[in-house]
Short mmCIF file of C-alpha atoms and ligand atoms in Angstrom, two decimals:
data_model
loop_
_atom_site.label_atom_id
_atom_site.label_comp_id
_atom_site.label_asym_id
_atom_site.label_seq_id
_atom_site.Cartn_x
_atom_site.Cartn_y
_atom_site.Cartn_z
CA MET A 15 -8.07 -21.12 -2.72
CA LYS A 16 -6.22 -18.11 -4.01
CA VAL A 17 -6.74 -14.40 -3.46
CA MET A 18 -6.97 -12.10 -6.49
CA LYS A 19 -6.84 -8.38 -5.74
CA PHE A 20 -7.80 -5.83 -8.38
CA GLY A 21 -6.66 -2.22 -7.96
CA GLY A 22 -8.52 0.98 -8.72
CA SER A 23 -7.19 1.25 -12.25
CA SER A 24 -8.26 -2.36 -12.97
CA VAL A 25 -11.88 -1.60 -12.01
CA ALA A 26 -11.94 1.96 -13.35
CA SER A 27 -14.99 1.38 -15.61
CA GLY A 28 -17.70 -1.16 -16.41
CA ARG A 29 -15.69 -2.23 -19.45
CA LEU A 30 -12.63 -2.91 -17.29
CA MET A 31 -14.75 -4.77 -14.74
CA ARG A 32 -15.82 -7.06 -17.58
CA GLN A 33 -12.15 -7.64 -18.36
CA VAL A 34 -11.58 -8.45 -14.66
CA ALA A 35 -14.55 -10.84 -14.63
CA GLY A 36 -13.02 -12.62 -17.63
CA ILE A 37 -9.75 -13.07 -15.72
CA VAL A 38 -11.62 -14.36 -12.66
CA GLU A 39 -13.56 -16.83 -14.84
CA ALA A 40 -10.32 -18.10 -16.40
CA HIS A 41 -9.04 -18.83 -12.88
CA ALA A 42 -12.29 -20.29 -11.55
CA THR A 43 -10.84 -23.75 -10.88
CA ALA A 44 -8.34 -22.21 -8.43
CA ARG A 45 -11.31 -21.14 -6.24
CA PRO A 46 -10.65 -17.40 -6.27
CA LEU A 47 -11.47 -14.94 -3.53
CA VAL A 48 -11.59 -11.48 -5.08
CA VAL A 49 -10.61 -8.31 -3.23
CA THR A 50 -11.49 -5.01 -4.84
CA SER A 51 -10.26 -1.44 -4.51
CA ALA A 52 -12.50 1.54 -5.09
CA MET A 53 -12.93 2.60 -8.71
CA GLN A 54 -10.06 4.87 -9.68
CA GLY A 55 -10.49 8.44 -8.39
CA VAL A 56 -13.33 7.70 -5.96
CA THR A 57 -11.31 7.55 -2.72
CA ASP A 58 -9.44 10.65 -3.90
CA ALA A 59 -12.73 12.50 -4.52
CA ILE A 60 -14.11 11.69 -1.05
CA GLU A 61 -10.76 12.56 0.53
CA ALA A 62 -10.55 15.86 -1.34
CA HIS A 63 -14.03 16.85 -0.13
CA LEU A 64 -13.09 16.03 3.47
CA ARG A 65 -9.83 17.91 3.17
CA THR A 66 -11.09 21.06 1.51
CA SER A 67 -14.71 21.61 2.56
CA PRO A 68 -16.06 19.06 5.06
CA HIS A 69 -18.40 21.66 6.60
CA ASP A 70 -19.75 22.94 3.31
CA GLU A 71 -23.19 21.44 2.64
CA ALA A 72 -23.34 22.90 -0.86
CA GLY A 73 -20.46 20.70 -2.00
CA ILE A 74 -22.15 17.46 -0.93
CA PRO A 75 -24.71 17.01 -3.76
CA VAL A 76 -21.98 17.72 -6.31
CA LEU A 77 -19.83 14.91 -4.93
CA VAL A 78 -22.75 12.55 -4.33
CA ASP A 79 -24.13 13.01 -7.88
CA ALA A 80 -20.75 12.46 -9.51
CA VAL A 81 -19.98 9.32 -7.48
CA THR A 82 -23.48 7.89 -7.97
CA GLU A 83 -23.37 8.48 -11.72
CA LYS A 84 -19.94 6.92 -12.08
CA HIS A 85 -21.06 3.72 -10.37
CA LYS A 86 -24.42 3.47 -12.12
CA THR A 87 -22.67 3.86 -15.46
CA ALA A 88 -20.22 1.13 -14.48
CA ALA A 89 -23.09 -1.19 -13.49
CA ARG A 90 -24.91 -0.56 -16.79
CA GLU A 91 -21.73 -1.08 -18.80
CA GLY A 92 -20.42 -4.02 -16.85
CA VAL A 93 -23.53 -6.10 -16.20
CA ARG A 94 -25.71 -7.32 -19.10
CA ASP A 95 -28.32 -9.41 -17.24
CA PRO A 96 -31.17 -6.99 -16.36
CA HIS A 97 -31.88 -8.64 -13.02
CA LEU A 98 -28.22 -8.52 -11.92
CA GLN A 99 -27.81 -5.01 -13.29
CA GLY A 100 -30.90 -3.82 -11.40
CA GLY A 101 -29.56 -5.39 -8.22
CA ALA A 102 -26.21 -3.61 -8.60
CA VAL A 103 -27.89 -0.23 -9.25
CA TYR A 104 -30.13 -0.78 -6.22
CA GLN A 105 -27.03 -1.46 -4.08
CA VAL A 106 -25.35 1.70 -5.38
CA ASN A 107 -28.39 3.79 -4.40
CA LYS A 108 -28.55 2.23 -0.95
CA ILE A 109 -24.84 2.69 -0.25
CA MET A 110 -24.87 6.27 -1.55
CA GLU A 111 -27.74 7.11 0.80
CA ARG A 112 -25.54 6.10 3.70
CA LEU A 113 -22.56 8.11 2.45
CA GLU A 114 -24.78 11.15 1.89
CA ARG A 115 -26.15 10.95 5.43
CA LEU A 116 -22.66 10.66 6.83
CA LEU A 117 -21.39 13.68 4.85
CA TYR A 118 -24.33 15.84 5.97
CA GLY A 119 -23.74 14.69 9.54
CA ILE A 120 -20.12 15.81 9.38
CA ALA A 121 -21.13 19.16 7.86
CA TYR A 122 -23.97 19.67 10.33
CA ILE A 123 -21.93 19.22 13.49
CA GLU A 124 -18.92 20.88 11.85
CA GLU A 125 -16.60 18.24 13.14
CA LEU A 126 -14.57 15.76 11.16
CA THR A 127 -13.21 13.15 13.55
CA PRO A 128 -10.70 10.45 12.53
CA LYS A 129 -13.55 7.96 13.04
CA ALA A 130 -15.88 9.79 10.62
CA ARG A 131 -13.06 10.27 8.12
CA ASP A 132 -12.21 6.55 7.99
CA PHE A 133 -15.88 5.66 7.65
CA ALA A 134 -16.38 8.13 4.78
CA VAL A 135 -13.35 7.09 2.73
CA SER A 136 -14.31 3.40 3.01
CA PHE A 137 -17.30 3.99 0.70
CA GLY A 138 -15.32 3.64 -2.53
CA GLU A 139 -14.73 -0.05 -1.83
CA ARG A 140 -18.30 -0.58 -0.56
CA LEU A 141 -19.59 0.72 -3.91
CA ALA A 142 -17.19 -1.20 -6.16
CA ALA A 143 -17.75 -4.64 -4.58
CA PRO A 144 -21.42 -5.25 -5.57
CA ILE A 145 -20.85 -4.02 -9.12
CA LEU A 146 -17.80 -6.21 -9.67
CA SER A 147 -19.60 -9.15 -8.07
CA ALA A 148 -22.60 -8.68 -10.42
CA THR A 149 -20.20 -8.47 -13.38
CA ILE A 150 -18.73 -11.83 -12.38
CA ALA A 151 -22.19 -13.33 -11.78
CA ASP A 152 -23.11 -12.11 -15.27
CA ARG A 153 -20.88 -14.92 -16.57
CA GLY A 154 -22.94 -17.55 -14.81
CA ILE A 155 -20.61 -17.77 -11.82
CA ASP A 156 -22.03 -17.77 -8.29
CA SER A 157 -20.66 -14.56 -6.78
CA ARG A 158 -21.56 -12.40 -3.77
CA ALA A 159 -20.22 -9.10 -2.44
CA PHE A 160 -19.05 -8.98 1.18
CA ASP A 161 -17.93 -5.96 3.12
CA ALA A 162 -15.23 -5.98 5.79
CA GLU A 163 -17.91 -5.89 8.50
CA GLN A 164 -19.48 -9.14 7.27
CA VAL A 165 -16.16 -10.89 6.76
CA GLY A 166 -14.76 -9.80 10.12
CA ILE A 167 -11.58 -8.03 9.09
CA LEU A 168 -10.87 -7.02 12.67
CA THR A 169 -8.38 -4.34 13.62
CA ASP A 170 -6.74 -2.74 16.64
CA GLY A 171 -8.88 0.39 16.10
CA SER A 172 -6.12 2.82 15.07
CA TYR A 173 -7.85 5.19 12.68
CA GLY A 174 -5.96 6.01 9.51
CA ASN A 175 -3.42 3.28 9.92
CA ALA A 176 -4.91 0.17 11.51
CA THR A 177 -3.22 -3.12 12.34
CA PRO A 178 -5.15 -6.36 11.73
CA ARG A 179 -5.93 -8.89 14.47
CA LEU A 180 -4.78 -11.89 12.47
CA PRO A 181 -5.89 -14.76 14.75
CA ASP A 182 -9.42 -13.33 15.02
CA ILE A 183 -9.62 -12.75 11.28
CA GLU A 184 -8.44 -16.32 10.67
CA ARG A 185 -11.24 -17.60 12.90
CA ARG A 186 -13.88 -15.48 11.19
CA PHE A 187 -12.64 -16.60 7.79
CA GLN A 188 -13.57 -20.18 8.66
CA GLU A 189 -17.04 -19.05 9.75
CA VAL A 190 -17.97 -16.78 6.85
CA LEU A 191 -15.84 -17.05 3.73
CA ALA A 192 -14.57 -20.63 3.84
CA PRO A 193 -18.06 -22.22 3.62
CA TYR A 194 -19.06 -19.99 0.73
CA ILE A 195 -15.84 -20.68 -1.20
CA GLY A 196 -16.28 -24.38 -0.37
CA GLU A 197 -19.66 -24.34 -2.15
CA GLY A 198 -18.00 -22.91 -5.27
CA GLY A 199 -18.92 -19.26 -4.68
CA VAL A 200 -16.63 -16.39 -5.64
CA PRO A 201 -16.72 -13.77 -2.89
CA VAL A 202 -15.86 -10.17 -3.78
CA VAL A 203 -14.57 -8.51 -0.62
CA THR A 204 -13.98 -4.80 0.02
CA GLY A 205 -10.31 -3.82 0.38
CA PHE A 206 -8.80 -0.85 2.21
CA TYR A 207 -10.48 -1.06 5.62
CA GLY A 208 -11.34 -3.29 8.53
CA VAL A 209 -13.43 -2.78 11.66
CA ASP A 210 -12.51 -2.32 15.31
CA ALA A 211 -14.02 -4.23 18.22
CA GLN A 212 -17.09 -1.93 18.19
CA GLY A 213 -17.58 -2.37 14.45
CA HIS A 214 -16.23 1.06 13.44
CA PRO A 215 -14.41 1.15 10.12
CA THR A 216 -10.65 1.74 10.35
CA ILE A 217 -8.60 2.06 7.19
CA PHE A 218 -5.21 0.47 6.64
CA GLY A 219 -3.77 3.62 5.04
CA ARG A 220 -3.84 4.68 1.40
CA GLY A 221 -3.31 1.78 -0.97
CA GLY A 222 -4.58 -0.53 1.79
CA SER A 223 -6.47 -2.93 -0.47
CA ASP A 224 -3.22 -4.79 -1.24
CA TYR A 225 -2.82 -5.29 2.49
CA VAL A 226 -6.40 -6.54 2.98
CA ALA A 227 -5.80 -9.07 0.19
CA ALA A 228 -2.64 -10.26 1.95
CA ILE A 229 -4.50 -10.49 5.28
CA LEU A 230 -7.22 -12.64 3.68
CA ALA A 231 -4.61 -14.81 1.93
CA TYR A 232 -3.09 -15.41 5.37
CA ALA A 233 -6.46 -16.04 7.03
CA GLY A 234 -7.60 -18.53 4.37
CA ASP A 235 -4.21 -20.28 3.97
CA ALA A 236 -4.28 -19.34 0.30
CA GLU A 237 -2.07 -21.07 -2.22
CA GLY A 238 -1.20 -17.71 -3.69
CA LEU A 239 -1.87 -13.99 -3.61
CA GLU A 240 -2.28 -12.21 -6.93
CA ILE A 241 -2.14 -8.42 -7.10
CA TRP A 242 -3.56 -7.26 -10.44
CA LYS A 243 -2.45 -3.78 -11.55
CA ASP A 244 -2.07 -1.46 -14.50
CA VAL A 245 1.68 -2.19 -14.70
CA PRO A 246 3.45 -5.35 -15.93
CA GLY A 247 4.77 -6.25 -12.46
CA PHE A 248 7.10 -4.95 -9.78
CA MET A 249 9.45 -2.81 -11.81
CA THR A 250 13.07 -1.73 -11.44
CA THR A 251 11.76 1.67 -10.43
CA ASP A 252 8.66 3.86 -10.69
CA PRO A 253 7.88 4.03 -14.44
CA ASN A 254 6.55 7.56 -13.95
CA ILE A 255 10.05 8.69 -12.99
CA VAL A 256 12.01 6.48 -15.38
CA PRO A 257 10.05 5.34 -18.46
CA GLU A 258 12.70 2.66 -19.27
CA ALA A 259 11.94 0.84 -15.99
CA HIS A 260 11.14 -2.81 -16.62
CA PRO A 261 9.39 -5.51 -14.62
CA LEU A 262 11.36 -7.94 -12.48
CA ARG A 263 10.45 -11.57 -12.95
CA GLU A 264 11.27 -12.58 -9.40
CA MET A 265 11.97 -10.97 -6.05
CA SER A 266 12.44 -12.10 -2.47
CA TYR A 267 9.96 -11.15 0.25
CA ASP A 268 12.49 -8.92 1.96
CA GLU A 269 13.40 -7.07 -1.24
CA ALA A 270 9.75 -6.37 -2.00
CA ALA A 271 9.00 -5.35 1.60
CA GLU A 272 11.95 -2.96 1.74
CA LEU A 273 11.02 -1.30 -1.56
CA ALA A 274 7.32 -1.07 -0.70
CA ASN A 275 8.17 0.48 2.64
CA PHE A 276 10.46 3.05 1.05
CA GLY A 277 8.20 4.36 -1.63
CA ALA A 278 7.40 1.75 -4.31
CA LYS A 279 3.71 2.55 -4.52
CA VAL A 280 3.06 -0.66 -6.42
CA LEU A 281 2.47 -2.49 -3.11
CA HIS A 282 1.10 -1.19 0.21
CA PRO A 283 4.09 -1.13 2.61
CA ARG A 284 2.76 -3.97 4.77
CA THR A 285 1.52 -6.34 2.04
CA VAL A 286 4.42 -8.77 2.35
CA GLU A 287 4.17 -9.20 6.15
CA PRO A 288 1.22 -11.61 6.54
CA VAL A 289 1.92 -13.73 3.48
CA ALA A 290 5.62 -14.12 4.25
CA LEU A 291 4.61 -15.55 7.65
CA LYS A 292 3.00 -18.48 5.86
CA GLY A 293 5.28 -18.61 2.81
CA ILE A 294 2.44 -17.76 0.43
CA PRO A 295 3.83 -16.55 -2.92
CA ILE A 296 2.72 -13.18 -4.32
CA ARG A 297 2.35 -12.47 -8.02
CA VAL A 298 2.09 -8.93 -9.33
CA LEU A 299 0.19 -9.16 -12.62
CA ASN A 300 -1.13 -6.88 -15.32
CA THR A 301 -4.90 -6.69 -15.84
CA MET A 302 -4.37 -5.27 -19.32
CA GLU A 303 -2.10 -8.18 -20.28
CA PRO A 304 -3.28 -11.19 -18.26
CA GLU A 305 -1.04 -13.78 -19.93
CA ALA A 306 2.22 -11.94 -19.15
CA PRO A 307 4.33 -13.52 -16.37
CA GLY A 308 4.42 -10.51 -14.04
CA THR A 309 6.58 -10.66 -10.91
CA LEU A 310 6.81 -13.56 -8.51
CA ILE A 311 7.63 -12.56 -4.93
CA HIS A 312 8.53 -15.48 -2.72
CA HIS A 313 11.11 -16.95 -0.41
CA ILE A 314 14.55 -16.88 -2.01
CA GLU A 315 17.35 -18.32 0.07
CA ARG A 316 20.36 -17.24 -1.92
CA VAL A 317 21.18 -15.68 -5.23
CA GLU A 318 24.01 -16.90 -7.47
CA LYS A 319 25.25 -13.47 -8.26
CA VAL A 320 24.74 -10.25 -6.37
CA MET A 321 22.68 -7.84 -8.37
CA MET A 322 21.04 -4.53 -7.81
CA ARG A 323 17.39 -5.14 -8.27
CA ALA A 324 15.43 -1.96 -7.99
CA VAL A 325 15.35 1.57 -6.61
CA ALA A 326 12.39 3.15 -4.89
CA ALA A 327 11.92 6.75 -3.82
CA ARG A 328 9.90 8.14 -0.99
CA GLY A 329 9.21 11.87 -0.67
CA ALA A 330 7.55 14.09 1.93
CA LEU A 331 10.33 13.57 4.47
CA ALA A 332 12.34 15.84 6.76
CA ILE A 333 15.52 15.60 8.82
CA VAL A 334 15.79 16.75 12.41
CA LYS A 335 19.33 17.41 13.59
CA LEU A 336 20.24 17.46 17.25
CA ILE A 337 23.55 19.15 17.87
CA GLY A 338 25.83 19.24 20.92
CA PRO A 339 29.50 18.33 21.42
CA GLY A 340 29.92 15.01 23.19
CA MET A 341 26.38 13.82 22.55
CA ALA A 342 27.64 10.40 21.59
CA TYR A 343 29.25 10.05 25.04
CA THR A 344 26.21 11.03 27.04
CA LYS A 345 24.47 7.99 28.45
CA GLY A 346 20.73 7.82 28.02
CA ILE A 347 20.47 10.71 25.56
CA GLY A 348 19.16 8.49 22.79
CA GLU A 349 16.52 7.04 25.06
CA ARG A 350 15.38 10.53 26.10
CA VAL A 351 15.08 11.74 22.55
CA PHE A 352 13.17 8.66 21.42
CA THR A 353 10.83 8.80 24.40
CA ILE A 354 9.97 12.42 23.64
CA LEU A 355 9.37 11.66 19.96
CA ASN A 356 7.32 8.61 20.81
CA ARG A 357 5.11 10.69 23.08
CA ALA A 358 4.65 13.20 20.27
CA ARG A 359 3.67 10.29 17.95
CA VAL A 360 6.66 10.86 15.70
CA ASN A 361 8.01 7.81 13.95
CA VAL A 362 11.75 7.79 13.17
CA ILE A 363 12.27 6.31 9.72
CA ASN A 364 16.05 6.39 9.59
CA MET A 365 18.94 7.82 11.57
CA ALA A 366 22.64 8.66 11.54
CA ALA A 367 24.85 9.68 14.46
CA SER A 368 28.20 11.36 14.99
CA GLN A 369 30.17 12.48 18.03
CA ALA A 370 28.36 15.82 18.09
CA SER A 371 25.04 15.20 16.41
CA PHE A 372 22.12 12.94 15.66
CA ALA A 373 20.23 13.19 12.38
CA LEU A 374 16.76 11.68 12.38
CA LEU A 375 14.68 11.15 9.28
CA ILE A 376 10.94 11.60 9.84
CA ASP A 377 7.73 12.23 7.88
CA ALA A 378 7.42 15.86 6.82
CA ALA A 379 3.94 15.91 8.34
CA ASP A 380 5.47 15.20 11.77
CA LEU A 381 8.18 17.88 11.60
CA ASP A 382 6.49 20.73 13.47
CA ARG A 383 5.30 18.37 16.18
CA ALA A 384 8.81 16.90 16.52
CA MET A 385 10.51 20.29 16.71
CA ALA A 386 8.04 21.52 19.34
CA ALA A 387 8.47 18.38 21.45
CA LEU A 388 12.26 18.53 21.27
CA GLU A 389 12.35 22.06 22.74
CA GLU A 390 12.27 20.21 26.08
CA VAL A 391 15.78 18.75 25.64
CA LYS A 392 17.44 21.89 24.34
CA GLY A 393 19.88 23.72 26.54
CA GLY A 394 21.74 20.79 28.11
CA VAL A 395 23.89 18.37 26.16
CA ILE A 396 21.81 19.15 23.12
CA GLN A 397 22.62 22.74 22.34
CA ASP A 398 20.60 23.18 19.23
CA THR A 399 18.09 21.54 16.91
CA GLN A 400 17.77 22.08 13.19
CA ALA A 401 15.09 21.13 10.69
CA LEU A 402 15.87 20.25 7.09
CA ARG A 403 12.69 20.29 5.02
CA ASP A 404 11.82 18.77 1.64
CA MET A 405 13.85 15.60 1.82
CA ALA A 406 13.45 12.37 -0.17
CA LEU A 407 14.85 8.92 0.39
CA LEU A 408 16.19 6.62 -2.30
CA CYS A 409 16.19 2.97 -1.37
CA VAL A 410 18.49 0.85 -3.54
CA VAL A 411 17.80 -2.84 -3.07
CA GLY A 412 19.53 -6.05 -3.97
CA LYS A 413 20.15 -9.29 -2.15
CA GLY A 414 23.77 -9.53 -1.06
CA LEU A 415 24.35 -5.81 -1.62
CA SER A 416 25.77 -5.17 1.81
CA GLU A 417 28.39 -7.92 1.46
CA THR A 418 29.69 -6.67 -1.85
CA PRO A 419 32.73 -4.41 -1.49
CA GLY A 420 32.39 -1.11 -3.29
CA SER A 421 28.65 -1.21 -3.95
CA ALA A 422 27.88 1.75 -1.68
CA ALA A 423 30.77 3.77 -3.11
CA LYS A 424 29.49 3.15 -6.64
CA ILE A 425 25.95 4.24 -5.78
CA LEU A 426 27.15 7.40 -4.04
CA SER A 427 29.49 8.38 -6.85
CA VAL A 428 26.80 7.90 -9.50
CA ILE A 429 24.54 10.24 -7.54
CA SER A 430 27.29 12.83 -6.97
CA ASP A 431 28.20 12.71 -10.67
CA VAL A 432 24.84 14.28 -11.53
CA ASP A 433 25.53 17.09 -9.02
CA VAL A 434 23.11 15.89 -6.40
CA ASN A 435 24.14 16.58 -2.83
CA ILE A 436 23.73 13.65 -0.44
CA GLU A 437 22.20 14.83 2.85
CA MET A 438 22.39 11.55 4.77
CA ILE A 439 23.05 7.86 4.11
CA SER A 440 22.16 4.66 5.85
CA LEU A 441 23.83 1.36 5.21
CA GLY A 442 24.69 -1.62 7.29
CA ALA A 443 21.36 -1.84 9.06
CA SER A 444 19.78 -3.83 6.25
CA ASP A 445 21.51 -6.68 4.41
CA ILE A 446 19.75 -5.86 1.22
CA ALA A 447 19.31 -2.11 1.06
CA ILE A 448 21.28 1.10 0.93
CA ASP A 449 19.33 4.28 1.67
CA VAL A 450 20.41 7.68 0.41
CA ILE A 451 18.64 10.87 1.44
CA VAL A 452 18.69 13.81 -0.96
CA HIS A 453 16.81 17.05 -1.41
CA ALA A 454 13.29 16.40 -2.75
CA ALA A 455 13.99 18.55 -5.82
CA ASP A 456 16.87 16.19 -6.73
CA ARG A 457 14.89 12.99 -6.21
CA ASP A 458 14.06 12.16 -9.83
CA LYS A 459 17.52 13.09 -11.07
CA ALA A 460 19.12 10.77 -8.51
CA VAL A 461 16.70 7.91 -9.26
CA LYS A 462 17.40 8.24 -13.00
CA ALA A 463 21.15 8.25 -12.40
CA VAL A 464 21.03 5.08 -10.29
CA HIS A 465 18.69 3.38 -12.74
CA ASP A 466 20.83 4.32 -15.76
CA ALA A 467 23.98 3.06 -14.11
CA PHE A 468 22.79 -0.20 -12.58
CA LEU A 469 19.34 -1.25 -13.71
CA LYS A 470 18.81 -0.23 -17.31
CA GLY A 471 18.55 -3.29 -19.52
CA THR A 472 19.47 -5.71 -16.74
CA THR A 473 18.21 -9.22 -17.36
CA GLU A 474 17.50 -11.80 -14.74
CA LYS A 475 18.93 -15.19 -15.43
CA VAL A 476 17.64 -16.66 -12.18
CA ALA A 477 14.13 -15.63 -12.97
CA ARG A 478 13.69 -17.03 -16.44
CA GLY A 479 13.14 -20.56 -15.16
CA ALA A 480 10.88 -19.37 -12.39
CA ALA A 481 8.41 -17.92 -14.86
CA ALA A 482 8.06 -21.24 -16.65
CA SER A 483 7.66 -23.40 -13.56
CA VAL A 484 5.65 -21.60 -10.95
CA PRO A 485 6.63 -22.83 -7.52
CA GLY A 486 3.76 -23.77 -5.29
CA ARG A 487 3.42 -22.94 -1.65
CA GLN A 488 6.80 -22.63 0.07
CA THR A 489 7.43 -23.91 3.50
CA SER A 490 9.65 -21.59 5.41
P1 LIG B 512 -3.60 -0.06 -7.71
O1 LIG B 512 -4.69 0.94 -7.77
O2 LIG B 512 -3.75 -1.20 -8.66
O3 LIG B 512 -3.27 -0.50 -6.33
P2 LIG B 512 -1.41 1.82 -7.64
O4 LIG B 512 -1.60 3.05 -8.46
O5 LIG B 512 -1.61 1.91 -6.17
O6 LIG B 512 -2.31 0.68 -8.28
O7 LIG B 512 0.04 1.21 -7.88
C1 LIG B 512 0.53 1.03 -9.17
C2 LIG B 512 1.39 2.23 -9.59
O8 LIG B 512 2.57 2.25 -8.79
C3 LIG B 512 1.91 2.15 -10.99
O9 LIG B 512 0.98 2.64 -11.91
C4 LIG B 512 3.18 3.00 -10.92
O10 LIG B 512 2.87 4.32 -11.31
C5 LIG B 512 3.54 3.03 -9.44
N1 LIG B 512 4.87 2.46 -9.13
C6 LIG B 512 5.78 3.02 -8.31
N2 LIG B 512 6.88 2.26 -8.21
C7 LIG B 512 6.67 1.17 -8.96
C8 LIG B 512 7.43 -0.01 -9.23
N3 LIG B 512 8.65 -0.22 -8.70
N4 LIG B 512 6.89 -0.94 -10.04
C9 LIG B 512 5.66 -0.76 -10.58
N5 LIG B 512 4.90 0.32 -10.36
C10 LIG B 512 5.38 1.28 -9.56
N1 LIG B 513 -9.05 2.93 -2.46
C1 LIG B 513 -7.96 3.00 -1.52
C2 LIG B 513 -6.99 4.09 -1.93
O1 LIG B 513 -7.20 4.72 -2.95
C3 LIG B 513 -7.30 1.69 -1.29
C4 LIG B 513 -6.60 1.08 -2.48
O2 LIG B 513 -6.92 1.42 -3.61
O3 LIG B 513 -5.75 0.21 -2.27
O4 LIG B 513 -6.04 4.33 -1.24
MG1 LIG B 514 -2.49 0.71 -4.71
#
């Protein structure tokens, strides 16, 4: 069995769903389990409504009509068989009725809870799954749509950012999906969300369908996980920032995880976690060019030659500075600060310390909460706190980077050469990454400079062979 996940841009229309069904058919002997995202723009549209006017009833029919029409059009375009097409349209109507009720409920009681929000945004995937499944069945393949509730993608119940309960999901996989796949069926499962112990939908964060695919690959002991996108693979950097970015043929799990965590939107930050546990290889492939090799992410012990591999950028960050002479000598101060931040639900992404100050990198959305919470420690050893807004982090990754003399100096000088001020750096903590924090306005300039200097036109000798002979399941 292998898991094939198709992103929003890969299922953006009925025509594209037909393209996807063709790819699934070509891989039928590998017993695929398909995971789908919402059609492109649908999650965004629901989210935008909830953000801007959740209590406004007048906006609901506008959203509901647009979403219904989009999916009906996709079903008509994607599915030729009248019986299958009718079934898909019927499903769309039924699912939309539920979403409509939910949206009116939220507007009526004028309260948008995290629980209602997660439920509402999960509808994009619920709608896409039956249409894609019918498109696959249209080719004479036995296919059925499953939602996370049916499959038992169980979570810890944290709305907005859930964690899966892997052993329970593994058990449910054997009960529900394994028998169906065993009979030759191709399940199409909703990405993005799971359900808590009471059956309430909890999303895995934006881009979460990659993660659901990885969770199911883990649960079903898949031979491989394929993430099908609108890009030719995991690239040296975001092609929207640097158009000359090019796909990498091969990466290690830790390189991919580090980059995904620090801004490479191509993979949900946690995608690598479950599959790396079982040594299941990931391939990032291009729906628009299915024969191209894409990127293989797997267990790589060593590399012959140290090479910079890629640079990712993450925005919407802020720095909190805690200032007071002798802070570094005060026992327990770190613990106090972290306890306070933990209580305020502020996650520290990165940090640097000196004799008289701590600098903590956090999400911009947490800044006001962090500053308010830290008022409590001001006045003693910590004399003052400062907030630096609009920060971005560049994460430069390459196996062996930390052991190579001069690599940090080179990166820093390339960034300074384009007149970008470095606000904070972090190296030494990771063997494979160097993080540089700059002002958000300088982010793209810094990424371009690093890419031009180290990644432009780089070729990967190690990877050439890997593309020709695809390694099977690794044991690690
Ligand atoms: P999907 O809907 O298939 O999950 P996403 O839009 O979430 O697709 O992710 C793919 C996008 O990620 C690309 O279109 C590209 O703009 C962006 N991206 C950012 N960094 C990278 C990178 N290093 N390699 C490839 N794509 C990247
Ligand atoms: N539809 C969800 C989102 O837009 C999940 C995903 O596409 O991975 O974030
Ligand atoms: Mg995505």
